PDB file of C-alpha atoms in Angstrom:
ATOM      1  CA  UNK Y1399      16.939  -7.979 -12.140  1.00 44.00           C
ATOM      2  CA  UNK Y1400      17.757  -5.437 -14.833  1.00 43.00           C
ATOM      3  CA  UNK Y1401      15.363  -3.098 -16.481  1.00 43.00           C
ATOM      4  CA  UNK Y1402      14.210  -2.613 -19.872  1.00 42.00           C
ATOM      5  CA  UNK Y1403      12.908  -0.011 -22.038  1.00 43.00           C
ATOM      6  CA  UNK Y1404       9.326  -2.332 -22.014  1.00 45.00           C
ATOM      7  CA  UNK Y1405       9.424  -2.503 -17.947  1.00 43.00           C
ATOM      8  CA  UNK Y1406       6.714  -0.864 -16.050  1.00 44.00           C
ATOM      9  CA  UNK Y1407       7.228  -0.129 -12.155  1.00 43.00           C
ATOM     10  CA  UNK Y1408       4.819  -1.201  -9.748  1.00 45.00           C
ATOM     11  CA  UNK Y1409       3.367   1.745  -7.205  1.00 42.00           C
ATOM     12  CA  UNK Y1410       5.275   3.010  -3.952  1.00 40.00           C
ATOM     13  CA  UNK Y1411       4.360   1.072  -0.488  1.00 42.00           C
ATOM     14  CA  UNK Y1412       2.224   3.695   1.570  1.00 43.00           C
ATOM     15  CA  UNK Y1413       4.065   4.251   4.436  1.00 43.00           C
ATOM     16  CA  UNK Y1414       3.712   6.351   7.786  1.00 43.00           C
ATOM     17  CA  UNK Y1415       4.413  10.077   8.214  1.00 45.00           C
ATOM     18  CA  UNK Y1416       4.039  10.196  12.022  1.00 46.00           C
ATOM     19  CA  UNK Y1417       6.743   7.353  13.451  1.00 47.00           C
ATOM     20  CA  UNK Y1418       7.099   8.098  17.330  1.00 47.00           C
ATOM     21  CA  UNK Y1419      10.027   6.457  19.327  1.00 43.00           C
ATOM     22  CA  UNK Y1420       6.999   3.592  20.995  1.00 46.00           C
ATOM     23  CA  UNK Y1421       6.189   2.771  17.946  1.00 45.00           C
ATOM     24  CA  UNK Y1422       7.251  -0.455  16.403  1.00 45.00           C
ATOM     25  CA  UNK Y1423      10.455  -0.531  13.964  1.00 48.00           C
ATOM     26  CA  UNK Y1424       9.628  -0.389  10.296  1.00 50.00           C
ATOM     27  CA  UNK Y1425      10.880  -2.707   7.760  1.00 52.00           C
ATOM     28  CA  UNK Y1426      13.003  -0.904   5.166  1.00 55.00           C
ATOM     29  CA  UNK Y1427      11.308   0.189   1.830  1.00 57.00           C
ATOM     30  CA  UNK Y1428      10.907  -2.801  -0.606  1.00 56.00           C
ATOM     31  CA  UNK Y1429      13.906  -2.174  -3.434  1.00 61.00           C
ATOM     32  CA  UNK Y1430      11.897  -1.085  -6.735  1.00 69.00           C
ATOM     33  CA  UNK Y1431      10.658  -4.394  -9.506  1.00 80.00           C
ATOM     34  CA  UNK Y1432      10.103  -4.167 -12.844  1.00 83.00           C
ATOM     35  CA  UNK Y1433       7.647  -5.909 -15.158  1.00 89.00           C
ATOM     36  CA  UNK Y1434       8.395  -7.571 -18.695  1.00 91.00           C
ATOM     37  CA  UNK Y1435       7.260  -7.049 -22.431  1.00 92.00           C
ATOM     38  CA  UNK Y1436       7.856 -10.680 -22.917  1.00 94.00           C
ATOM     39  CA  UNK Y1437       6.196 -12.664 -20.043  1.00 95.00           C
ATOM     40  CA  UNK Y1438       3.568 -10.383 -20.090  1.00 95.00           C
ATOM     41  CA  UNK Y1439       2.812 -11.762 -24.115  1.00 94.00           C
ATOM     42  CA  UNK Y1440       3.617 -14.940 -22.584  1.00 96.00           C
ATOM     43  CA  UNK Y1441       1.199 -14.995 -19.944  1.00 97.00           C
ATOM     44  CA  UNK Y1442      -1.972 -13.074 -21.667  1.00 94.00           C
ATOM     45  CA  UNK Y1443      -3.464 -15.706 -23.205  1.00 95.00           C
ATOM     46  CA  UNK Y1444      -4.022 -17.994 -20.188  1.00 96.00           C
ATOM     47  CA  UNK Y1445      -4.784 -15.262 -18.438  1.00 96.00           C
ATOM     48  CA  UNK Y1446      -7.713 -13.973 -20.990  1.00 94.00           C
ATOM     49  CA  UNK Y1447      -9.308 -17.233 -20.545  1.00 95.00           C
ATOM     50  CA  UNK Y1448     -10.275 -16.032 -16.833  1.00 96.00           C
ATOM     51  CA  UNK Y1449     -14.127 -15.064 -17.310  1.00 94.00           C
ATOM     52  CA  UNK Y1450     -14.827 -11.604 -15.924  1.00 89.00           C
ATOM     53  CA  UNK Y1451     -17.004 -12.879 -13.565  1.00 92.00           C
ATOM     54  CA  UNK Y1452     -14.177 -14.091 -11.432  1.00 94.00           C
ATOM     55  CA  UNK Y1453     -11.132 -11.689 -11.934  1.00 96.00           C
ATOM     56  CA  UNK Y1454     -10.271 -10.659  -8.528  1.00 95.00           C
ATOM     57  CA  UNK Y1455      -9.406  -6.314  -8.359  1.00 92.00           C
ATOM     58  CA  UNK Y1456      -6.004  -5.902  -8.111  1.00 92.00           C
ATOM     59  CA  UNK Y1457      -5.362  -3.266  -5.800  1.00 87.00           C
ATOM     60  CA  UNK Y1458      -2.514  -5.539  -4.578  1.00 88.00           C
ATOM     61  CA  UNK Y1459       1.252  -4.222  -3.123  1.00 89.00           C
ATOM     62  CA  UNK Y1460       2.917  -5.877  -6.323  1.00 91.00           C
ATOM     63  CA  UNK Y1461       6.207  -5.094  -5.253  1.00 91.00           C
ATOM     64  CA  UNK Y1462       5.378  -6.192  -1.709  1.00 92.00           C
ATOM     65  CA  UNK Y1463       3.643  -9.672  -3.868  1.00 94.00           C
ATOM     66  CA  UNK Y1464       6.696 -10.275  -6.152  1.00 95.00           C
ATOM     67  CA  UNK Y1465       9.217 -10.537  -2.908  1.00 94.00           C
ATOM     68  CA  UNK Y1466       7.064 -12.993  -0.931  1.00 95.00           C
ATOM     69  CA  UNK Y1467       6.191 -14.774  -3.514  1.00 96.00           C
ATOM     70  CA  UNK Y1468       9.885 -15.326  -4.685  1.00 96.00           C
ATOM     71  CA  UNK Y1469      10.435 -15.772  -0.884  1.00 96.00           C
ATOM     72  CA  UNK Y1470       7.879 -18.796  -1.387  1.00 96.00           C
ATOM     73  CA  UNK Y1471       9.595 -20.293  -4.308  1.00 97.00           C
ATOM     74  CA  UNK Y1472      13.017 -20.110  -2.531  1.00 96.00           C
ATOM     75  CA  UNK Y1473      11.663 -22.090   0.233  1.00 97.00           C
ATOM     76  CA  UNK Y1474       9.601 -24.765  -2.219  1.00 97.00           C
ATOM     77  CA  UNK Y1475      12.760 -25.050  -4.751  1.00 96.00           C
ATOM     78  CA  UNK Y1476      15.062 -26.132  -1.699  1.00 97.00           C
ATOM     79  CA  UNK Y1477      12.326 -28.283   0.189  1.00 96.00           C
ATOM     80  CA  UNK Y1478      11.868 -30.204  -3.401  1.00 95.00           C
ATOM     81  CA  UNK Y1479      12.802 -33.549  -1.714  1.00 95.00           C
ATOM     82  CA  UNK Y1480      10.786 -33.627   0.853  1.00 96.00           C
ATOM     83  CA  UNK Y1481       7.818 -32.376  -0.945  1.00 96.00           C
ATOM     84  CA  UNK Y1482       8.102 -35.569  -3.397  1.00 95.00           C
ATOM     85  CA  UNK Y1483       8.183 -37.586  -0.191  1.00 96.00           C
ATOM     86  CA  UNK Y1484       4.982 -36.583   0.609  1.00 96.00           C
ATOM     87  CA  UNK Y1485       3.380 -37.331  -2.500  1.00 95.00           C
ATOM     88  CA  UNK Y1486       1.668 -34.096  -2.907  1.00 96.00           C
ATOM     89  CA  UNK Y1487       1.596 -33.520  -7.469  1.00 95.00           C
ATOM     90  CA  UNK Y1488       3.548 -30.244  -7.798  1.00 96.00           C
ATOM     91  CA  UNK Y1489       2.841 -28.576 -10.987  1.00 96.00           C
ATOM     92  CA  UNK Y1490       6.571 -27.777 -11.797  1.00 95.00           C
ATOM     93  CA  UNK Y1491       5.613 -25.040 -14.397  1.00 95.00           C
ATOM     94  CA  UNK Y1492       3.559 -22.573 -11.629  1.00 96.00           C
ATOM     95  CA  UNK Y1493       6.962 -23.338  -9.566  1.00 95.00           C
ATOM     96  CA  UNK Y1494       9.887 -22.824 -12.100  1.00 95.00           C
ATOM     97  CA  UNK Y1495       7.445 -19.884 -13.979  1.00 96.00           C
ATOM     98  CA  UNK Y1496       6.416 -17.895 -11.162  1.00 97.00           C
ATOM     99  CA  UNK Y1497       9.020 -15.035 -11.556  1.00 96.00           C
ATOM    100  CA  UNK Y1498       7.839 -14.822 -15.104  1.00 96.00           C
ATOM    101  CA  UNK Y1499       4.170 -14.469 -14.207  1.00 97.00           C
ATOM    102  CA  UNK Y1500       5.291 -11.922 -11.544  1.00 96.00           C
ATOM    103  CA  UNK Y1501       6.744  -9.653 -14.067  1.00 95.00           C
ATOM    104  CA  UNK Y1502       3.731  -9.769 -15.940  1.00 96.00           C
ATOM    105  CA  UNK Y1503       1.450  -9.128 -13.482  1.00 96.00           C
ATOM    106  CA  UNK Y1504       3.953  -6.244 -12.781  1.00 93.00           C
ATOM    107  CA  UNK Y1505       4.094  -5.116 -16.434  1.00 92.00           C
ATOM    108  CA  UNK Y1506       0.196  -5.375 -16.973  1.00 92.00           C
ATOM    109  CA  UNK Y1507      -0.721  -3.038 -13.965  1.00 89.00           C
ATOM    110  CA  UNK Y1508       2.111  -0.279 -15.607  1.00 85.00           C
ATOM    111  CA  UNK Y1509      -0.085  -0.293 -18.853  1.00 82.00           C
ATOM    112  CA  UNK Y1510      -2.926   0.717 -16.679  1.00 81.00           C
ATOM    113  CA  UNK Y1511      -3.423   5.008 -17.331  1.00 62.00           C
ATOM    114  CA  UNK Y1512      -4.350   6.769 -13.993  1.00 55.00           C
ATOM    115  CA  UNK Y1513      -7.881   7.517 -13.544  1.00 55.00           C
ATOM    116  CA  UNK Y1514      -8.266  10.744 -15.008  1.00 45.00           C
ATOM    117  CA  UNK Y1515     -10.375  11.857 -11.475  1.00 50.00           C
ATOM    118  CA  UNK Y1516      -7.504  11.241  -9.239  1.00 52.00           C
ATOM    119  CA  UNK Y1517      -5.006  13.552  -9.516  1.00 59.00           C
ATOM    120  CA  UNK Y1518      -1.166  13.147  -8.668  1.00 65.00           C
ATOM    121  CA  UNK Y1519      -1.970  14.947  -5.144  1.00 73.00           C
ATOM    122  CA  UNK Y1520      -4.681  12.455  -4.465  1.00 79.00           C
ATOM    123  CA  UNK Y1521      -2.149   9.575  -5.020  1.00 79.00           C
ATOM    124  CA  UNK Y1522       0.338  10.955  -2.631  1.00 81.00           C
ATOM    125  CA  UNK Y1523      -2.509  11.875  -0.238  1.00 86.00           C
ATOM    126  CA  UNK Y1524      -4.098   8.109  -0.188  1.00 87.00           C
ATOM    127  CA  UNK Y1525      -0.763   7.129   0.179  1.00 87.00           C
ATOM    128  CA  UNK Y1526      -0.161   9.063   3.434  1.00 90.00           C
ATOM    129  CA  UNK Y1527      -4.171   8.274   5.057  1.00 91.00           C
ATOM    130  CA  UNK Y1528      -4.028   4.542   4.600  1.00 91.00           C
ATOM    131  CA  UNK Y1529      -1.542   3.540   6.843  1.00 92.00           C
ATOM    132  CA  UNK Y1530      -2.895   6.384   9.086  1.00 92.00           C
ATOM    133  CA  UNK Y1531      -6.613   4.938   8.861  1.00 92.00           C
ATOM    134  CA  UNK Y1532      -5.037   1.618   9.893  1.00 92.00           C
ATOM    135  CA  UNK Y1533      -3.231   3.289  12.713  1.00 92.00           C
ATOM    136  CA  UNK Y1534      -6.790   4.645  14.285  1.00 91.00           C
ATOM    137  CA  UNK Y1535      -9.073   1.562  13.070  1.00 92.00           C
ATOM    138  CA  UNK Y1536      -6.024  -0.579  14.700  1.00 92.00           C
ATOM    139  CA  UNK Y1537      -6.751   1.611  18.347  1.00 90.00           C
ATOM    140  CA  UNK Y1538     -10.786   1.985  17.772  1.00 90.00           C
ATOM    141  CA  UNK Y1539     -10.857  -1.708  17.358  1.00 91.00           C
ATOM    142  CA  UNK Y1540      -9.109  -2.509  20.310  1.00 89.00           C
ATOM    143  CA  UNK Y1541     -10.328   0.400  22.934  1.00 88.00           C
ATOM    144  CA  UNK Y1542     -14.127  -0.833  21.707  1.00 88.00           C
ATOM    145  CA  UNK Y1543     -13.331  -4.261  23.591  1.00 89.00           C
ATOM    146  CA  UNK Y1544     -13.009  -2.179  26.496  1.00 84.00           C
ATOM    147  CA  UNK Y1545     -15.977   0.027  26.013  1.00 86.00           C
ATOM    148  CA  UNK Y1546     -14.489   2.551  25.634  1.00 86.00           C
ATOM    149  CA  UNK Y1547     -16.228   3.636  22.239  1.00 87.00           C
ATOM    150  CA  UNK Y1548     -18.290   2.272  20.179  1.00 87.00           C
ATOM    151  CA  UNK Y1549     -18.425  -1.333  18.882  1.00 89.00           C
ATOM    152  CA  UNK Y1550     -20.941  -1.416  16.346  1.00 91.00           C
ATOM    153  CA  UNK Y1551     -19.635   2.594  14.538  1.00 90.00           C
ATOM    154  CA  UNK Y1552     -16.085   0.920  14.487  1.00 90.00           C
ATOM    155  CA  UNK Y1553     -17.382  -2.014  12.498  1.00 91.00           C
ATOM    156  CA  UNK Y1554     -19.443   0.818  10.419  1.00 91.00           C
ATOM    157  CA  UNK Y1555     -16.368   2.582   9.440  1.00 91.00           C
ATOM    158  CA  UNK Y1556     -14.652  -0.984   8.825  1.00 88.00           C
ATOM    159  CA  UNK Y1557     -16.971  -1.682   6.050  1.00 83.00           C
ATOM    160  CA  UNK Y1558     -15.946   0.574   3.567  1.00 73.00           C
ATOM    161  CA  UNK Y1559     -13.473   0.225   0.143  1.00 74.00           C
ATOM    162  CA  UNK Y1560     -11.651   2.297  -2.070  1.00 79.00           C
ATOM    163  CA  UNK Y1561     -10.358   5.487  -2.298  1.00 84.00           C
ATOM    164  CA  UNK Y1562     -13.717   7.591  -1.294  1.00 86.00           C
ATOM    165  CA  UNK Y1563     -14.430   5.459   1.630  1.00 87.00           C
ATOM    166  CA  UNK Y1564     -10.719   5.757   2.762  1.00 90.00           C
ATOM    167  CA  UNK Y1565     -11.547   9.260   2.435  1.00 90.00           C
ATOM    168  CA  UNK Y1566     -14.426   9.129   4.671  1.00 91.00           C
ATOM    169  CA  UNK Y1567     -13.573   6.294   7.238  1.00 92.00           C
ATOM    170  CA  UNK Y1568     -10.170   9.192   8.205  1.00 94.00           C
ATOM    171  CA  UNK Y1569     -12.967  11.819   8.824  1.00 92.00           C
ATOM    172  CA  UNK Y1570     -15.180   9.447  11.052  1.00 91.00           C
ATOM    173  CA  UNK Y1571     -12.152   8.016  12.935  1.00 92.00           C
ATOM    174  CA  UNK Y1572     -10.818  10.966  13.592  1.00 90.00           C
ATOM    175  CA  UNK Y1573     -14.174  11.905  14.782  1.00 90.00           C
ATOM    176  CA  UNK Y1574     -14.707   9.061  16.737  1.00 88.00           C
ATOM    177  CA  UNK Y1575     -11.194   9.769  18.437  1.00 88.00           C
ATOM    178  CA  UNK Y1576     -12.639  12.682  19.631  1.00 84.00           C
ATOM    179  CA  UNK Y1577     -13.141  10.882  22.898  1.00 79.00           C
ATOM    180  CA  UNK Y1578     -10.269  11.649  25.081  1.00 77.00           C
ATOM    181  CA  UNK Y1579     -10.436   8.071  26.906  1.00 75.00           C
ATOM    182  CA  UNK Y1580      -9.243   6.946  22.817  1.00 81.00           C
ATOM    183  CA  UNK Y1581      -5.851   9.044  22.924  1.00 80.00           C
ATOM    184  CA  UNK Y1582      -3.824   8.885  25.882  1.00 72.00           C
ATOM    185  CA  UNK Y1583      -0.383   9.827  26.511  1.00 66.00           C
ATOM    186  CA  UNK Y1584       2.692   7.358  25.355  1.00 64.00           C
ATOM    187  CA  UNK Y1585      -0.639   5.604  23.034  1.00 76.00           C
ATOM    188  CA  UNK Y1586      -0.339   4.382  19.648  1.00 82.00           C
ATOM    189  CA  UNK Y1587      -2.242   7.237  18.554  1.00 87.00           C
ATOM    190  CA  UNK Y1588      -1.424  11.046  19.143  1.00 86.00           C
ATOM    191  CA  UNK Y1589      -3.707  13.941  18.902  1.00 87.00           C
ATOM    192  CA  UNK Y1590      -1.151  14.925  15.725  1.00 88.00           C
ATOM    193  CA  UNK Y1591      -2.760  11.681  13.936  1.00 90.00           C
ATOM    194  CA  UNK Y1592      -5.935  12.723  14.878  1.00 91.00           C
ATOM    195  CA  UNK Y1593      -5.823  15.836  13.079  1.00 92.00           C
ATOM    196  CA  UNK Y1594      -3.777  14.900  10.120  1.00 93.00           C
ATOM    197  CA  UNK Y1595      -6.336  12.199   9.825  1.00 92.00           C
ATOM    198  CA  UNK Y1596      -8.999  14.927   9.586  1.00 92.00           C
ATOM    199  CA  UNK Y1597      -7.113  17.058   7.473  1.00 92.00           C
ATOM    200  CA  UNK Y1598      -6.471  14.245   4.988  1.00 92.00           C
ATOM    201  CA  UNK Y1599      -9.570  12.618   4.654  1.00 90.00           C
ATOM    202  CA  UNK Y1600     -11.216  16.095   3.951  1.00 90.00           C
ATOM    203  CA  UNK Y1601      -9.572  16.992   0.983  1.00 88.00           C
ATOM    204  CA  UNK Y1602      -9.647  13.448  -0.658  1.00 87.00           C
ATOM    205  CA  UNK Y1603     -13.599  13.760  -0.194  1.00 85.00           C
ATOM    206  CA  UNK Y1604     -13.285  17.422  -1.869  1.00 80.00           C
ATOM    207  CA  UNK Y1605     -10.527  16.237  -4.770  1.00 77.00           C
ATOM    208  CA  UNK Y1606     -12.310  13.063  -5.491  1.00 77.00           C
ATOM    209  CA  UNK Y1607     -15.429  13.510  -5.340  1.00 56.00           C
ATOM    210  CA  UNK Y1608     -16.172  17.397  -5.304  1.00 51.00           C
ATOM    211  CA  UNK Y1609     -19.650  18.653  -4.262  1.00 44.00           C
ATOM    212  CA  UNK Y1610     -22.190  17.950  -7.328  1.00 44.00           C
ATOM    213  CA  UNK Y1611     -20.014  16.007  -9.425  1.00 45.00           C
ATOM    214  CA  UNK Y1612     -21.526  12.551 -10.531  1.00 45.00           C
ATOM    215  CA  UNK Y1613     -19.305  10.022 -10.317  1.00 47.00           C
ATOM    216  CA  UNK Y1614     -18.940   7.401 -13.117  1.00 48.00           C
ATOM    217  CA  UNK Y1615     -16.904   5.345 -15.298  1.00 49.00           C
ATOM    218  CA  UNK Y1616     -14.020   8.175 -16.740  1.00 59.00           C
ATOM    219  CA  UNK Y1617     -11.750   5.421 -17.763  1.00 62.00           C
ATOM    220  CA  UNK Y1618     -11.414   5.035 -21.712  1.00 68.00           C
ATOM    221  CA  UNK Y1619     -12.262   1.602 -23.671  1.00 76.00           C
ATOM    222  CA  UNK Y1620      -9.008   0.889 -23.665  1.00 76.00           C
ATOM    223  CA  UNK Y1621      -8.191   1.641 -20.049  1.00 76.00           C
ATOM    224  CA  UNK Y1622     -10.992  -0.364 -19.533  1.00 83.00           C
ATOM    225  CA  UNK Y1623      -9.399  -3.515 -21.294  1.00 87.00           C
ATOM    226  CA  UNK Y1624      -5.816  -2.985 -19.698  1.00 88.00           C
ATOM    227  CA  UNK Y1625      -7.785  -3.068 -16.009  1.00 90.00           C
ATOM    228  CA  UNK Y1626      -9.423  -6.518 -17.092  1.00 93.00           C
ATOM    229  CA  UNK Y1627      -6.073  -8.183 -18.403  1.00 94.00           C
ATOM    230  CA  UNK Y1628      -3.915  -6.747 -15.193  1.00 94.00           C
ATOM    231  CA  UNK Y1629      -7.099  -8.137 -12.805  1.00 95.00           C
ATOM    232  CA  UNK Y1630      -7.086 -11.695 -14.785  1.00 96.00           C
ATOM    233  CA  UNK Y1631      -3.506 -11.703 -14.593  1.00 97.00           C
ATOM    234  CA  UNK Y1632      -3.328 -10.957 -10.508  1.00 97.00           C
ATOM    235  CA  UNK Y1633      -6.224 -13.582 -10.473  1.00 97.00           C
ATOM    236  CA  UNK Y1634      -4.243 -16.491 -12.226  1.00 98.00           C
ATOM    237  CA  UNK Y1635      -1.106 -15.261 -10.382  1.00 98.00           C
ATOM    238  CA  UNK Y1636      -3.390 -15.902  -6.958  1.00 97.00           C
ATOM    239  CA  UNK Y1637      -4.885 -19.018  -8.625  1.00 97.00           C
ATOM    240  CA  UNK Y1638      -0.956 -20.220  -9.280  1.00 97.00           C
ATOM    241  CA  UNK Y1639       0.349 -19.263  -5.755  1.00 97.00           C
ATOM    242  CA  UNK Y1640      -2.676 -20.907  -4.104  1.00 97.00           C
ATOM    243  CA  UNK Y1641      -1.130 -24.266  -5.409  1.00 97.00           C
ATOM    244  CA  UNK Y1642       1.900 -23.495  -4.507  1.00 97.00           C
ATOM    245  CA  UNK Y1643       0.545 -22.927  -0.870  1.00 97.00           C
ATOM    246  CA  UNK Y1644      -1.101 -26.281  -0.638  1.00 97.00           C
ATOM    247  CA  UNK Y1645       2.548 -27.633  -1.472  1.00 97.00           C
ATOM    248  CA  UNK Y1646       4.096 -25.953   1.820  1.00 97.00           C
ATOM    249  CA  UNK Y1647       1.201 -26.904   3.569  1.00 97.00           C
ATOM    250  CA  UNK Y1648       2.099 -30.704   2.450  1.00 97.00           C
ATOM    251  CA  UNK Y1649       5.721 -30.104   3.626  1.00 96.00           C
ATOM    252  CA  UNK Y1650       5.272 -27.380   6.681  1.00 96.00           C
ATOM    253  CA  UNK Y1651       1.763 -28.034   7.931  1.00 95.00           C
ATOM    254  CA  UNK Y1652      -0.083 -25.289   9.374  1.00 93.00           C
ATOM    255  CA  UNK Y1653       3.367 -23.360   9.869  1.00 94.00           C
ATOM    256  CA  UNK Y1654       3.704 -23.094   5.568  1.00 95.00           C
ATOM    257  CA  UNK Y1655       3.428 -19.829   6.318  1.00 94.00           C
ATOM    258  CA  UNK Y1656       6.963 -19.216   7.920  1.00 95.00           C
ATOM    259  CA  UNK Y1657       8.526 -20.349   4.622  1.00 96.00           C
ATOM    260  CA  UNK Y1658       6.324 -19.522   2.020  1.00 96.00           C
ATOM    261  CA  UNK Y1659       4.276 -16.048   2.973  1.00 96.00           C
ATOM    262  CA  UNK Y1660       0.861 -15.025   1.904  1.00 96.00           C
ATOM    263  CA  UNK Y1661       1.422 -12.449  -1.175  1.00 95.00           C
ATOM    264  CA  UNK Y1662       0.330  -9.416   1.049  1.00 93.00           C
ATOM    265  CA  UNK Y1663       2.125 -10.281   4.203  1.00 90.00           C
ATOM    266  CA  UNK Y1664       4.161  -7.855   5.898  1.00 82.00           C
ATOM    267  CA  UNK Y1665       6.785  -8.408   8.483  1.00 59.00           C
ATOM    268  CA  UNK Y1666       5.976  -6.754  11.670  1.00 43.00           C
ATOM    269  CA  UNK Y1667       8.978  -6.341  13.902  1.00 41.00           C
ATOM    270  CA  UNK Y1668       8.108  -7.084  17.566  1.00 41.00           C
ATOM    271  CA  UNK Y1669       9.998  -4.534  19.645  1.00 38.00           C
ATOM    272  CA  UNK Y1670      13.034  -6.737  20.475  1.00 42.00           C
ATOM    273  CA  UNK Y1671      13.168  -8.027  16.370  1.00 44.00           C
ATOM    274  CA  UNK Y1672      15.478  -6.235  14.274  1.00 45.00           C
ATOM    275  CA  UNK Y1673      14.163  -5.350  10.970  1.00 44.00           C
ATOM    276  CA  UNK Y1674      14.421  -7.661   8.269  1.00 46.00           C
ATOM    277  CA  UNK Y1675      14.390  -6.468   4.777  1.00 48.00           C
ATOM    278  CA  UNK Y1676      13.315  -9.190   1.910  1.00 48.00           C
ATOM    279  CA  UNK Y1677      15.867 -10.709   0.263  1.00 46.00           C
ATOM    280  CA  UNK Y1678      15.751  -9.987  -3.946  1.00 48.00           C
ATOM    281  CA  UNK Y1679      15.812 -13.481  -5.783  1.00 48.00           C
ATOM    282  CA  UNK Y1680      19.235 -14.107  -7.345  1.00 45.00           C
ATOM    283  CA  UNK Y1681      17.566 -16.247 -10.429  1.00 41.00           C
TER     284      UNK Y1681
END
C-alpha cells in the first residue's frame, strides 16, 4: 500500500531483548502500515456518534490489528458462498470497507501528540519491559501452580495497567523471582531477565512519575479530542470486526478463529513450526 504525505505510522511491536537458543522462534517484525487523510474524513462521523461512555482505550498493536484483520477479510471474501448458504445477513459494507476503516483507525492514532510526561527514552524503555514483564508473569503464573511462590502476589501484580504499573509489576516480579526455586538453569527465565527487569522498571517509576510530582491530565484540549476520535474509531473498528466474527463463526464454528484471527492475536511458533510472517493484502 503506498504512502502519502497525509499517512501517519502506527507504533513499533515491543519485542524481546534477551532471545536464548530454548526459547521459542519469533515471528518476523510486522512490515510498517500507513493510515489515510481520506478514510479517516470518511469514517469520523460514524465514529463521533460513539458516546464517550463506551469508547474502548486504544492501546491496541494497530499494525499487528490491520494484518489480522485483512487476514479475516481474505478468508470471509473467499468463503462468500458458503456464508450465504448459511443464511447468516452479512453487512457487505463492514466487509468490502474494512481496509478503509483500518487506515483510519491508523491515521487517527498518528494525530495523537505524545504525552508530554513520557519522554522518547520512556517509549523505548516500555517497549523493552513489556514483553519482559510477560516473560516473568508467564513463569510466576505457572511455578505458583506448583507452590512454588506465591498465588495470590502473582495475581496482585496481574492487576495492574498502563505504563506506571508496567513500571512497577517489573520491580515486584523481579522481586518475586528472587526465589531461586523461580529461575533454574535451561528455564524460560534467566537471572539476566531478572535484573534487566529490575533495572527497567526502576527508571520508568523515576522518569514517569518522579518523586513528588502530581500526576494529572498534561494532555492539551486538543490532544484531548484527537484521543476521543482515535478511541471511537478503534471502538467502531471492534464493533465492525465483531460482526464480521459472528460471520466465520456461521461458516467455521468454534474454529473461526483459524481463518479469521482476533485483532490482537499473535502467532506463536511451537518449536517444530517455522515462522510465519502475515501476508500484506494485495487489494
Amino acid at each position: 500500500m503506498p504512502k502519502s504525505n497525509n499517512a501517519a505510522s502506527a507504533s513499533t511491536t515491543p519485542r524481546t531483548s534477551t532471545p536464548r537458543s530454548h526459547a521459542a522462534p519469533e515471528a518476523p517484525p510486522l512490515p510498517e502500515v500507513v493510515g489515510n487523510f481520506d478514510a479517516f474524513t470518511h469514517h469520523r462521523t460514524a465514529a463521533g456518534l460513539i458516546p464517550l461512555s463506551q469508547a474502548l482505550r486504544c492501546h491496541a498493536d494497530l499494525r499487528l490489528a490491520y494484518f489480522n484483520a485483512m487476514a479475516g477479510r481474505s478468508a470471509l471474501v473467499a468463503a462468500r458462498a458458503e456464508l450465504a448458504a448459511t443464511g447468516f445477513r452479512l453487512d457487505a459494507s463492514r466487509l468490502d470497507d474494512l481496509e478503509s476503516l483500518l487506515q483510519a483507525v491508523i491515521f487517527a492514532a498518528g494525530r495523537v501528540e505524545a504525552n508530554p510526561s513520557e519522554s522518547h527514552e520512556v517509549i523505548s524503555l516500555l517497549r523493552e519491559g513489556r514483553p519482559l514483564r510477560q516473560l516473568l508473569m508467564s513463569n510466576a503464573r505457572a511455578q505458583s501452580l506448583v507452590g512454588r511462590c506465591s498465588a495470590a502476589e502473582v495475581a496482585r501484580i496481574a492487576k495492574g495497567r498502563g505504563a506506571v504499573d508496567t513500571a512497577q509489576d517489573l520491580v515486584d516480579l523481579a522481586v518475586l523471582h528472587a526465589t531461586p526455586a523461580l529461575v533454574v538453569a535451561g528455564g524460560v527465565v534467566a537471572d539476566d531477565d531478572v535484573r534487566r527487569a529490575k533495572a527497567i522498571g526502576t527508571a520508568l517509576l523515576v522518569k514517569i512519575r518522579p518523586s513528588g510530582t502530581v500526576r494529572g491530565h498534561r494532555r492539551t484540549a486538543a490532544q484531548l479530542d484527537a484521543v476521543s476520535l482515535r478511541d471511537r474509531l478503534w471502538t467502531l473498528l471492534v464493533q465492525w470486526y465483531e460482526h464480521l466474527e459472528r460471520a466465520a463463526g456461521a461458516v467455521w464454528g468454534r474454529r473461526f478463529t483459524d481463518h479469521v484471527p482476533a485483532l490482537q492475536a499473535r502467532h506463536v511458533p511451537r518449536t517444530r513450526d517455522k515462522a510465519v510472517a502475515p501476508v500484506a493484502p494485495t487489494g
